[in-house]
Tab-separated table of C-alpha atoms in Angstrom:
chain	number	residue	atom	x	y	z
A	65	MET	CA	-0.012	0.084	-0.198
A	66	PHE	CA	2.795	2.304	1.034
A	67	SER	CA	5.273	1.276	-1.641
A	68	ALA	CA	4.344	3.799	-4.248
A	69	CYS	CA	6.345	6.536	-2.247
A	70	ARG	CA	9.648	6.739	-0.672
A	71	ARG	CA	9.960	5.304	3.118
A	72	PRO	CA	10.414	7.707	5.841
A	73	SER	CA	11.745	6.495	8.737
A	74	GLY	CA	10.140	8.434	11.807
A	75	ASN	CA	11.408	11.859	10.407
A	76	LEU	CA	8.761	14.577	10.284
A	77	PHE	CA	10.553	15.934	7.354
A	78	ALA	CA	11.023	13.283	5.581
A	79	LEU	CA	7.694	12.008	5.838
A	80	VAL	CA	6.276	15.619	4.554
A	81	ARG	CA	8.482	15.116	1.361
A	82	ALA	CA	7.704	11.553	0.748
A	83	ASN	CA	4.192	11.227	1.479
A	84	PRO	CA	2.304	13.534	-0.364
A	85	ASP	CA	-1.349	12.877	0.752
A	86	PHE	CA	0.015	13.612	4.551
A	87	ARG	CA	1.241	16.645	3.093
A	88	ARG	CA	-2.242	17.585	1.795
A	89	LEU	CA	-4.103	16.961	4.928
A	90	LEU	CA	-1.636	18.492	7.404
A	91	GLY	CA	-1.948	21.680	5.010
A	92	ALA	CA	-5.680	21.434	4.931
A	93	CYS	CA	-5.828	21.242	8.929
A	94	ALA	CA	-3.421	24.435	8.880
A	95	LEU	CA	-5.691	26.150	6.703
A	96	SER	CA	-9.014	25.722	8.195
A	97	LEU	CA	-7.587	25.920	12.085
A	98	THR	CA	-5.940	29.207	11.155
A	99	GLY	CA	-9.044	30.667	9.250
A	100	ASP	CA	-11.180	29.520	12.257
A	101	TRP	CA	-9.285	31.846	14.691
A	102	PHE	CA	-9.204	34.539	12.052
A	103	ALA	CA	-12.969	34.603	12.363
A	104	PHE	CA	-13.189	34.428	16.057
A	105	VAL	CA	-11.184	37.134	16.677
A	106	ALA	CA	-13.076	38.939	14.377
A	107	LEU	CA	-16.191	37.864	16.090
A	108	SER	CA	-15.010	38.383	19.363
A	109	GLY	CA	-14.653	42.237	18.595
A	110	PHE	CA	-17.670	42.579	17.009
A	111	VAL	CA	-19.999	41.170	19.766
A	112	TYR	CA	-17.734	43.088	22.712
A	113	HIS	CA	-18.091	46.412	20.758
A	114	SER	CA	-21.838	45.734	20.115
A	115	THR	CA	-22.747	44.846	23.588
A	116	GLY	CA	-20.050	46.219	25.901
A	117	SER	CA	-20.568	42.917	28.029
A	118	PRO	CA	-17.621	40.475	28.637
A	119	GLY	CA	-20.193	37.879	29.241
A	120	TRP	CA	-21.443	37.875	25.896
A	121	THR	CA	-17.721	37.370	24.455
A	122	ALA	CA	-17.049	34.669	26.934
A	123	LEU	CA	-20.795	32.865	25.720
A	124	LEU	CA	-18.757	32.378	22.354
A	125	PHE	CA	-16.428	29.826	23.638
A	126	ALA	CA	-19.580	27.968	24.896
A	127	ILE	CA	-21.358	28.135	21.595
A	128	ASN	CA	-18.241	27.291	20.123
A	129	SER	CA	-17.674	24.149	21.852
A	130	LEU	CA	-21.163	23.113	22.857
A	131	PRO	CA	-22.352	21.280	19.381
A	132	GLY	CA	-19.577	18.702	19.718
A	133	VAL	CA	-20.753	17.693	23.053
A	134	LEU	CA	-24.592	17.785	22.470
A	135	LEU	CA	-24.290	16.114	18.743
A	136	PHE	CA	-21.787	13.407	20.110
A	137	PRO	CA	-24.163	10.095	19.466
A	138	VAL	CA	-24.941	11.573	15.873
A	139	ILE	CA	-21.322	12.654	14.712
A	140	GLY	CA	-19.482	9.736	15.935
A	141	PRO	CA	-21.327	7.507	13.812
A	142	LEU	CA	-21.378	10.140	10.813
A	143	THR	CA	-17.480	9.483	10.976
A	144	ASP	CA	-17.657	5.818	10.635
A	145	ARG	CA	-20.570	5.187	8.581
A	146	PHE	CA	-19.958	7.665	5.696
A	147	ASP	CA	-17.079	8.346	3.210
A	148	ARG	CA	-14.829	10.152	5.747
A	149	ARG	CA	-12.943	12.292	2.973
A	150	ARG	CA	-16.347	13.228	1.342
A	151	LEU	CA	-17.686	14.496	4.491
A	152	ARG	CA	-14.671	16.205	5.481
A	153	ILE	CA	-14.990	18.084	1.975
A	154	ALA	CA	-18.498	18.706	2.518
A	155	CYS	CA	-18.001	20.262	6.137
A	156	ASP	CA	-14.913	22.592	4.728
A	157	LEU	CA	-17.407	23.863	1.494
A	158	GLY	CA	-20.414	24.044	4.000
A	159	SER	CA	-18.523	26.329	6.255
A	160	VAL	CA	-18.612	28.725	3.729
A	161	VAL	CA	-21.973	29.485	4.130
A	162	PRO	CA	-22.087	30.448	7.800
A	163	VAL	CA	-19.127	32.625	7.238
A	164	ALA	CA	-20.998	34.547	4.471
A	165	GLY	CA	-23.667	35.100	7.025
A	166	LEU	CA	-21.178	36.370	9.469
A	167	LEU	CA	-20.408	39.265	6.730
A	168	VAL	CA	-24.301	40.033	6.936
A	169	ALA	CA	-24.548	40.055	10.394
A	170	PHE	CA	-21.376	42.434	10.688
A	171	HIS	CA	-22.657	44.726	8.173
A	172	THR	CA	-26.648	44.633	9.622
A	173	GLY	CA	-24.999	44.940	13.272
A	174	SER	CA	-26.926	42.047	14.634
A	175	VAL	CA	-25.500	39.763	17.356
A	176	ALA	CA	-28.106	37.243	17.399
A	177	ALA	CA	-27.761	36.575	13.589
A	178	ALA	CA	-23.584	36.472	14.516
A	179	LEU	CA	-24.422	33.812	17.256
A	180	VAL	CA	-26.446	31.351	15.109
A	181	CYS	CA	-23.685	31.384	12.387
A	182	LEU	CA	-21.108	30.617	14.775
A	183	ALA	CA	-23.525	27.741	16.061
A	184	VAL	CA	-23.734	26.643	12.457
A	185	LEU	CA	-20.089	26.736	12.027
A	186	SER	CA	-19.335	24.916	15.194
A	187	VAL	CA	-21.493	22.332	14.302
A	188	PHE	CA	-19.519	21.928	10.751
A	189	ALA	CA	-16.242	22.171	13.114
A	190	ALA	CA	-17.571	19.286	15.111
A	191	VAL	CA	-18.238	17.072	12.575
A	192	ALA	CA	-14.629	17.723	10.313
A	193	GLY	CA	-12.193	18.055	13.437
A	194	PRO	CA	-11.879	14.574	14.386
A	195	ILE	CA	-11.804	13.127	10.780
A	196	PRO	CA	-7.995	13.716	10.362
A	197	GLU	CA	-7.214	11.859	13.587
A	198	ALA	CA	-9.564	8.888	12.559
A	199	ALA	CA	-8.123	9.049	8.831
A	200	LEU	CA	-4.516	9.398	10.005
A	201	PRO	CA	-3.694	5.404	10.348
A	202	ASN	CA	-4.843	4.903	6.948
A	203	LEU	CA	-2.786	7.836	5.289
A	204	VAL	CA	0.854	7.053	6.771
A	205	SER	CA	2.650	3.940	7.582
A	206	GLY	CA	2.552	2.076	11.038
A	207	LYS	CA	6.248	3.510	11.810
A	208	ASP	CA	5.263	7.094	10.836
A	209	LEU	CA	1.928	7.160	12.554
A	210	SER	CA	3.448	8.746	15.975
A	211	VAL	CA	5.342	11.345	14.143
A	212	ALA	CA	2.205	12.138	11.744
A	213	GLN	CA	-0.145	12.468	14.925
A	214	THR	CA	2.791	14.343	16.718
A	215	ALA	CA	2.893	16.909	13.850
A	216	LEU	CA	-0.846	17.055	13.530
A	217	GLY	CA	-1.613	17.498	17.271
A	218	SER	CA	0.756	20.623	17.564
A	219	LEU	CA	-0.745	22.024	14.574
A	220	TYR	CA	-3.689	22.752	16.746
A	221	SER	CA	-1.660	24.784	19.174
A	222	ALA	CA	0.484	26.309	16.399
A	223	GLY	CA	-3.209	27.412	14.906
A	224	LEU	CA	-4.132	29.258	17.668
A	225	LEU	CA	-0.850	31.100	17.878
A	226	VAL	CA	-0.808	32.019	14.467
A	227	GLY	CA	-4.177	32.357	13.711
A	228	ALA	CA	-5.410	34.442	16.879
A	229	GLY	CA	-2.040	36.658	16.272
A	230	LEU	CA	-2.525	37.522	11.952
A	231	GLY	CA	-6.485	37.545	12.786
A	232	GLY	CA	-5.684	40.353	15.055
A	233	VAL	CA	-3.237	42.128	12.740
A	234	VAL	CA	-5.608	41.608	9.896
A	235	THR	CA	-8.851	43.084	11.614
A	236	ALA	CA	-6.813	45.794	13.178
A	237	ALA	CA	-5.322	46.727	9.557
A	238	TRP	CA	-8.402	46.043	7.122
A	239	GLY	CA	-11.440	45.240	9.202
A	240	PRO	CA	-13.476	42.128	10.530
A	241	SER	CA	-15.064	41.921	6.981
A	242	ALA	CA	-11.447	41.022	5.382
A	243	THR	CA	-10.868	38.577	8.099
A	244	LEU	CA	-14.090	36.997	7.274
A	245	VAL	CA	-13.016	36.675	3.537
A	246	VAL	CA	-9.642	34.943	4.470
A	247	ASP	CA	-11.628	32.475	6.864
A	248	ALA	CA	-13.788	31.402	3.724
A	249	ALA	CA	-10.745	31.346	1.330
A	250	SER	CA	-9.007	29.019	4.000
A	251	PHE	CA	-12.150	26.910	3.989
A	252	VAL	CA	-12.281	26.399	-0.077
A	253	LEU	CA	-8.469	25.985	-0.066
A	254	SER	CA	-8.654	23.060	2.572
A	255	ALA	CA	-11.405	21.350	0.519
A	256	LEU	CA	-9.194	21.228	-2.649
A	257	LEU	CA	-6.496	19.888	-0.972
A	258	VAL	CA	-8.721	16.885	0.854
A	259	ALA	CA	-9.867	16.203	-2.399
A	260	ARG	CA	-6.645	15.658	-4.108
A	261	ILE	CA	-5.784	13.240	-1.124
A	262	LYS	CA	-5.328	9.854	-3.199
A	263	ARG	CA	-5.512	7.213	-0.452
A	264	SER	CA	-8.981	6.057	1.512
A	265	PHE	CA	-9.524	7.866	4.711
A	266	SER	CA	-10.919	4.361	5.865
A	267	SER	CA	-10.181	1.083	5.227
A	268	ALA	CA	-13.899	-0.199	6.366
A	269	VAL	CA	-16.185	2.147	4.793
A	270	SER	CA	-19.896	0.941	4.998
A	271	THR	CA	-22.491	3.619	3.810
A	272	ARG	CA	-25.737	3.007	5.427
A	273	ARG	CA	-28.384	4.604	7.373
A	274	LEU	CA	-27.519	5.762	11.005
A	275	ARG	CA	-28.078	3.297	13.841
A	276	ILE	CA	-27.624	5.907	16.688
A	277	ARG	CA	-28.506	3.804	19.634
A	278	ALA	CA	-26.592	0.498	18.157
A	279	ASP	CA	-23.746	2.412	16.986
A	280	THR	CA	-23.366	3.993	20.393
A	281	ALA	CA	-23.540	0.722	22.278
A	282	GLU	CA	-21.042	-0.975	20.079
A	283	LEU	CA	-18.702	2.150	21.373
A	284	TRP	CA	-19.118	1.236	24.597
A	285	ARG	CA	-18.657	-2.561	24.127
A	286	PHE	CA	-15.666	-2.003	22.654
A	287	LEU	CA	-14.169	0.419	25.557
A	288	ARG	CA	-15.339	-2.047	27.999
A	289	ALA	CA	-13.684	-5.031	26.305
A	290	THR	CA	-10.184	-3.010	25.717
A	291	PRO	CA	-8.781	-1.655	28.974
A	292	VAL	CA	-6.015	0.199	27.191
A	293	ALA	CA	-8.333	2.480	25.549
A	294	ALA	CA	-10.189	3.146	28.105
A	295	ALA	CA	-7.295	3.965	29.936
A	296	TRP	CA	-6.348	6.464	27.352
A	297	LEU	CA	-10.000	8.129	28.074
A	298	TRP	CA	-9.196	8.429	31.647
A	299	LEU	CA	-6.129	9.995	31.279
A	300	THR	CA	-7.755	12.489	28.811
A	301	ALA	CA	-10.607	13.120	31.630
A	302	GLY	CA	-8.110	13.745	33.848
A	303	LEU	CA	-6.286	16.159	31.890
A	304	ARG	CA	-9.204	18.172	31.197
A	305	LEU	CA	-10.707	18.251	34.423
A	306	CYS	CA	-7.489	20.462	35.801
A	307	TYR	CA	-7.468	22.423	32.719
A	308	GLY	CA	-9.712	25.143	34.120
A	309	MET	CA	-6.691	26.776	36.047
A	310	VAL	CA	-5.517	27.606	32.697
A	311	GLY	CA	-8.011	30.545	32.679
A	312	LEU	CA	-6.152	32.027	35.822
A	313	LEU	CA	-3.342	33.171	33.738
A	314	PRO	CA	-4.367	36.751	33.154
A	315	VAL	CA	-5.122	36.974	36.837
A	316	TYR	CA	-1.644	36.322	37.607
A	317	ALA	CA	-0.150	38.340	35.082
A	318	LEU	CA	-2.422	41.486	36.393
A	319	ASP	CA	-2.780	40.785	40.186
A	320	ARG	CA	0.174	39.143	41.019
A	321	PHE	CA	3.126	40.225	38.548
A	322	HIS	CA	1.420	43.712	37.719
A	323	VAL	CA	2.695	43.615	34.197
A	324	GLY	CA	-0.853	44.555	32.477
A	325	ASP	CA	-1.675	43.245	29.297
A	326	ALA	CA	1.458	42.881	27.695
A	327	GLY	CA	2.465	40.383	30.456
A	328	VAL	CA	-1.073	38.561	29.921
A	329	GLY	CA	0.146	38.165	26.499
A	330	ALA	CA	3.453	36.986	27.322
A	331	LEU	CA	1.971	34.163	29.649
A	332	TYR	CA	-0.461	32.947	26.903
A	333	LEU	CA	2.822	33.120	24.270
A	334	ALA	CA	4.571	30.793	26.842
A	335	GLN	CA	1.501	28.433	27.320
A	336	GLY	CA	1.232	28.202	23.361
A	337	LEU	CA	4.953	27.683	23.073
A	338	GLY	CA	4.715	24.809	25.515
A	339	ALA	CA	1.628	23.434	23.844
A	340	VAL	CA	3.327	23.412	20.465
A	341	LEU	CA	6.546	21.305	21.726
A	342	GLY	CA	4.783	19.194	24.019
A	343	PRO	CA	3.606	16.932	21.705
A	344	PHE	CA	7.431	16.281	20.113
A	345	ALA	CA	8.680	16.177	23.771
A	346	GLY	CA	6.035	13.448	24.315
A	347	ARG	CA	6.999	11.689	20.974
A	348	TRP	CA	10.638	11.845	21.948
A	349	LEU	CA	10.200	10.630	25.540
A	350	ALA	CA	7.796	7.691	24.505
A	351	GLY	CA	9.554	6.151	21.218
A	352	GLY	CA	12.016	8.563	19.624
A	353	PRO	CA	15.635	8.083	19.718
A	354	PHE	CA	18.114	9.235	22.305
A	355	ALA	CA	16.254	9.780	25.657
A	356	GLY	CA	12.991	7.840	23.925
A	357	ARG	CA	14.922	4.731	23.466
A	358	ARG	CA	16.162	4.726	27.171
A	359	LEU	CA	12.907	5.896	28.885
A	360	ALA	CA	10.102	3.935	26.602
A	361	GLY	CA	12.234	1.581	24.644
A	362	GLY	CA	9.101	0.327	22.292
A	363	SER	CA	7.343	-0.424	25.372
A	364	ALA	CA	3.354	0.406	25.472
A	365	ARG	CA	3.413	-0.080	29.709
A	366	ARG	CA	5.887	2.366	29.864
A	367	ARG	CA	4.569	4.970	27.266
A	368	LEU	CA	1.668	4.795	29.639
A	369	TYR	CA	3.882	5.910	32.279
A	370	VAL	CA	5.554	8.804	30.274
A	371	ALA	CA	2.113	9.934	29.606
A	372	ALA	CA	1.038	9.940	33.302
A	373	ALA	CA	4.635	11.854	34.284
A	374	ALA	CA	3.420	14.330	31.553
A	375	LEU	CA	0.029	15.016	33.476
A	376	ALA	CA	1.948	15.360	36.428
A	377	VAL	CA	4.252	18.090	34.818
A	378	PHE	CA	1.460	20.043	33.999
A	379	GLY	CA	0.240	20.078	37.821
A	380	LEU	CA	3.891	20.740	38.700
A	381	GLY	CA	4.342	23.593	36.616
A	382	TYR	CA	1.081	25.270	37.952
A	383	LEU	CA	2.114	24.753	41.576
A	384	VAL	CA	5.550	26.470	40.784
A	385	LEU	CA	3.177	29.399	39.149
A	386	ALA	CA	1.038	29.773	42.297
A	387	HIS	CA	4.626	30.580	44.244
A	388	VAL	CA	6.594	32.516	42.024
A	389	SER	CA	6.620	36.283	42.005
A	390	GLY	CA	7.874	37.354	38.868
A	391	LEU	CA	6.830	37.403	35.202
A	392	GLY	CA	9.872	35.687	34.069
A	393	PRO	CA	9.655	32.327	36.347
A	394	GLY	CA	5.962	32.387	35.363
A	395	MET	CA	6.356	31.993	31.947
A	396	ALA	CA	8.768	29.713	32.650
A	397	ALA	CA	6.100	27.762	34.907
A	398	ALA	CA	3.723	28.043	32.244
A	399	LEU	CA	5.980	26.972	29.378
A	400	ALA	CA	6.576	23.856	31.486
A	401	GLY	CA	2.843	23.186	32.468
A	402	HIS	CA	2.076	23.125	28.759
A	403	LEU	CA	4.786	20.978	27.682
A	404	GLY	CA	3.345	18.428	29.562
A	405	VAL	CA	-0.128	19.090	28.375
A	406	GLY	CA	1.038	18.764	25.014
A	407	ALA	CA	2.943	15.642	25.741
A	408	CYS	CA	-0.261	13.937	27.622
A	409	ALA	CA	-2.726	14.919	24.898
A	410	ILE	CA	-0.653	13.740	22.160
A	411	LEU	CA	0.302	10.116	23.601
A	412	ALA	CA	-3.229	9.554	24.513
A	413	LEU	CA	-4.455	10.254	21.078
A	414	ASN	CA	-1.830	8.154	19.553
A	415	GLY	CA	-2.345	5.464	22.076
A	416	LEU	CA	-6.238	5.464	21.171
A	417	GLN	CA	-5.258	5.618	17.229
A	418	LEU	CA	-3.393	2.319	17.839
A	419	ALA	CA	-5.768	0.505	20.196
A	420	THR	CA	-9.234	1.063	17.760
A	421	PRO	CA	-9.795	-0.492	14.731
A	422	ASP	CA	-10.882	1.446	11.672
A	423	HIS	CA	-14.772	1.150	11.847
A	424	LEU	CA	-14.759	2.294	15.472
A	425	ARG	CA	-12.095	5.170	15.262
A	426	GLY	CA	-14.395	7.881	14.382
A	427	ARG	CA	-16.732	7.480	17.015
A	428	VAL	CA	-13.613	6.934	19.682
A	429	MET	CA	-12.110	10.188	18.294
A	430	VAL	CA	-15.473	12.051	18.254
A	431	LEU	CA	-15.746	10.949	22.246
A	432	VAL	CA	-12.435	12.151	22.821
A	433	PHE	CA	-12.936	15.662	21.198
A	434	SER	CA	-16.356	16.002	23.052
A	435	LEU	CA	-14.896	14.640	26.531
A	436	SER	CA	-12.410	17.108	26.293
A	437	SER	CA	-14.662	20.240	25.651
A	438	ALA	CA	-17.321	19.069	28.293
A	439	LEU	CA	-15.089	18.638	31.108
A	440	GLN	CA	-12.655	21.448	30.034
A	441	GLY	CA	-15.739	23.502	30.464
A	442	VAL	CA	-16.824	21.991	33.596
A	443	SER	CA	-13.563	23.008	35.050
A	444	THR	CA	-13.511	26.168	33.322
A	445	LEU	CA	-16.897	27.085	35.435
A	446	ALA	CA	-15.369	25.478	38.802
A	447	VAL	CA	-12.523	27.991	38.887
A	448	ALA	CA	-14.723	30.919	39.384
A	449	PRO	CA	-16.515	29.896	42.237
A	450	MET	CA	-13.395	28.245	43.665
A	451	THR	CA	-11.357	31.419	43.234
A	452	ALA	CA	-14.093	33.700	44.941
A	453	ALA	CA	-14.256	31.158	47.944
A	454	ILE	CA	-10.808	30.165	48.688
A	455	GLY	CA	-8.585	32.288	46.457
A	456	MET	CA	-6.592	32.743	43.340
A	457	THR	CA	-3.546	30.849	45.113
A	458	ASP	CA	-5.300	28.138	46.450
A	459	THR	CA	-7.371	27.456	43.675
A	460	THR	CA	-3.991	26.716	41.407
A	461	ARG	CA	-2.713	24.610	44.248
A	462	VAL	CA	-5.850	22.511	44.428
A	463	LEU	CA	-6.069	21.947	40.918
A	464	GLY	CA	-2.318	21.420	40.278
A	465	LEU	CA	-2.255	18.800	43.423
A	466	LEU	CA	-5.316	17.061	41.647
A	467	ALA	CA	-3.472	16.808	38.478
A	468	VAL	CA	-0.301	15.300	40.266
A	469	ALA	CA	-2.506	13.045	42.250
A	470	TYR	CA	-4.484	11.872	39.472
A	471	ALA	CA	-1.307	10.858	37.532
A	472	ILE	CA	-0.242	8.961	40.195
A	473	VAL	CA	-3.420	7.183	40.815
A	474	TRP	CA	-3.865	6.405	36.944
A	475	SER	CA	-0.164	5.164	36.738
A	476	THR	CA	-1.054	2.339	39.417
A	477	ARG	CA	-4.155	1.383	37.878
A	478	VAL	CA	-2.741	0.923	34.410
A	479	ARG	CA	-0.048	-1.616	35.948
A	480	ASP	CA	-2.718	-4.303	35.571
């Protein structure tokens, strides 16, 4: 199947050169993710200036993530029952319609219409988002799956850094309409790249009507019968349950370090850099050359332990943040913590890809995305009352210790 192209050997640049289908998928994901953040920056500014309320702006994040949670029983079977490649193309092209609706909403000043368009756009994103992870094992060889998933996972954080930054520049220079035009163009280009991918996105496509209840029951049976897949899901749950403390970064910059908006940006930059580098660090430790060979050595059990250690690093990073008093040490703590986040998340995703058969992989990937959104939302909502009750520092300590304790307990459980 893979003899038509040169055979890369675990090196990202060699893989990108040798595998044009992976190159096109990576490019498509980069375009659509960057475009998404372009639109989100413009929409955030529009809603805030139209309403004058930070609460309405915060509502955008809920609207952006809720569809994936609420529609999980439908989206999961969709990615397994229908051609994933065609489904991704349809979502990319379909996304142009709500982006055009946002243009109309901006010109008419209708916040309600803008929120409806965002909800529709979020539905398309919820369907399209897990497809690359579900399809990836069919596009690259087994020995290249780890490095391919590492690049794809790092791309999500890089898309936030580049997309949000460039989106702000474009919006400031040419206005929100230009930002939305760029977003629409990114979806069209993404669809064209996906259309040029020659290999099948699935080895077991069976187009037939959805059986939501039966398909969901099949997913739960698989997870009960496959302890390693369930273990990776539990690790994802622990990571996202503690993730709400990330929302305290601006408060540290303003109230602890007294460095203003520039300090907020610096802390988020450190967080983003850690999230970009974390997947590569995780792969290096859990199977790459040098340190990876010593620490993981190809052992699935040791890979589990490396992932648990990454979750503990996340907690330890924020425990350090709770005790430092300067921006520099705070940035170092945030960077270290999010190295752990990136490594833990990518090892969990890659572990699930390896443990899941193709005919179920779409449902499992959608479950991971939905579970992450839901638990991260719960954690974020819990941080506000916790901070009001016990203060910012103690809230950070509690969630940091929770991450470390969860990693230790999870490690002892996976020994069996």
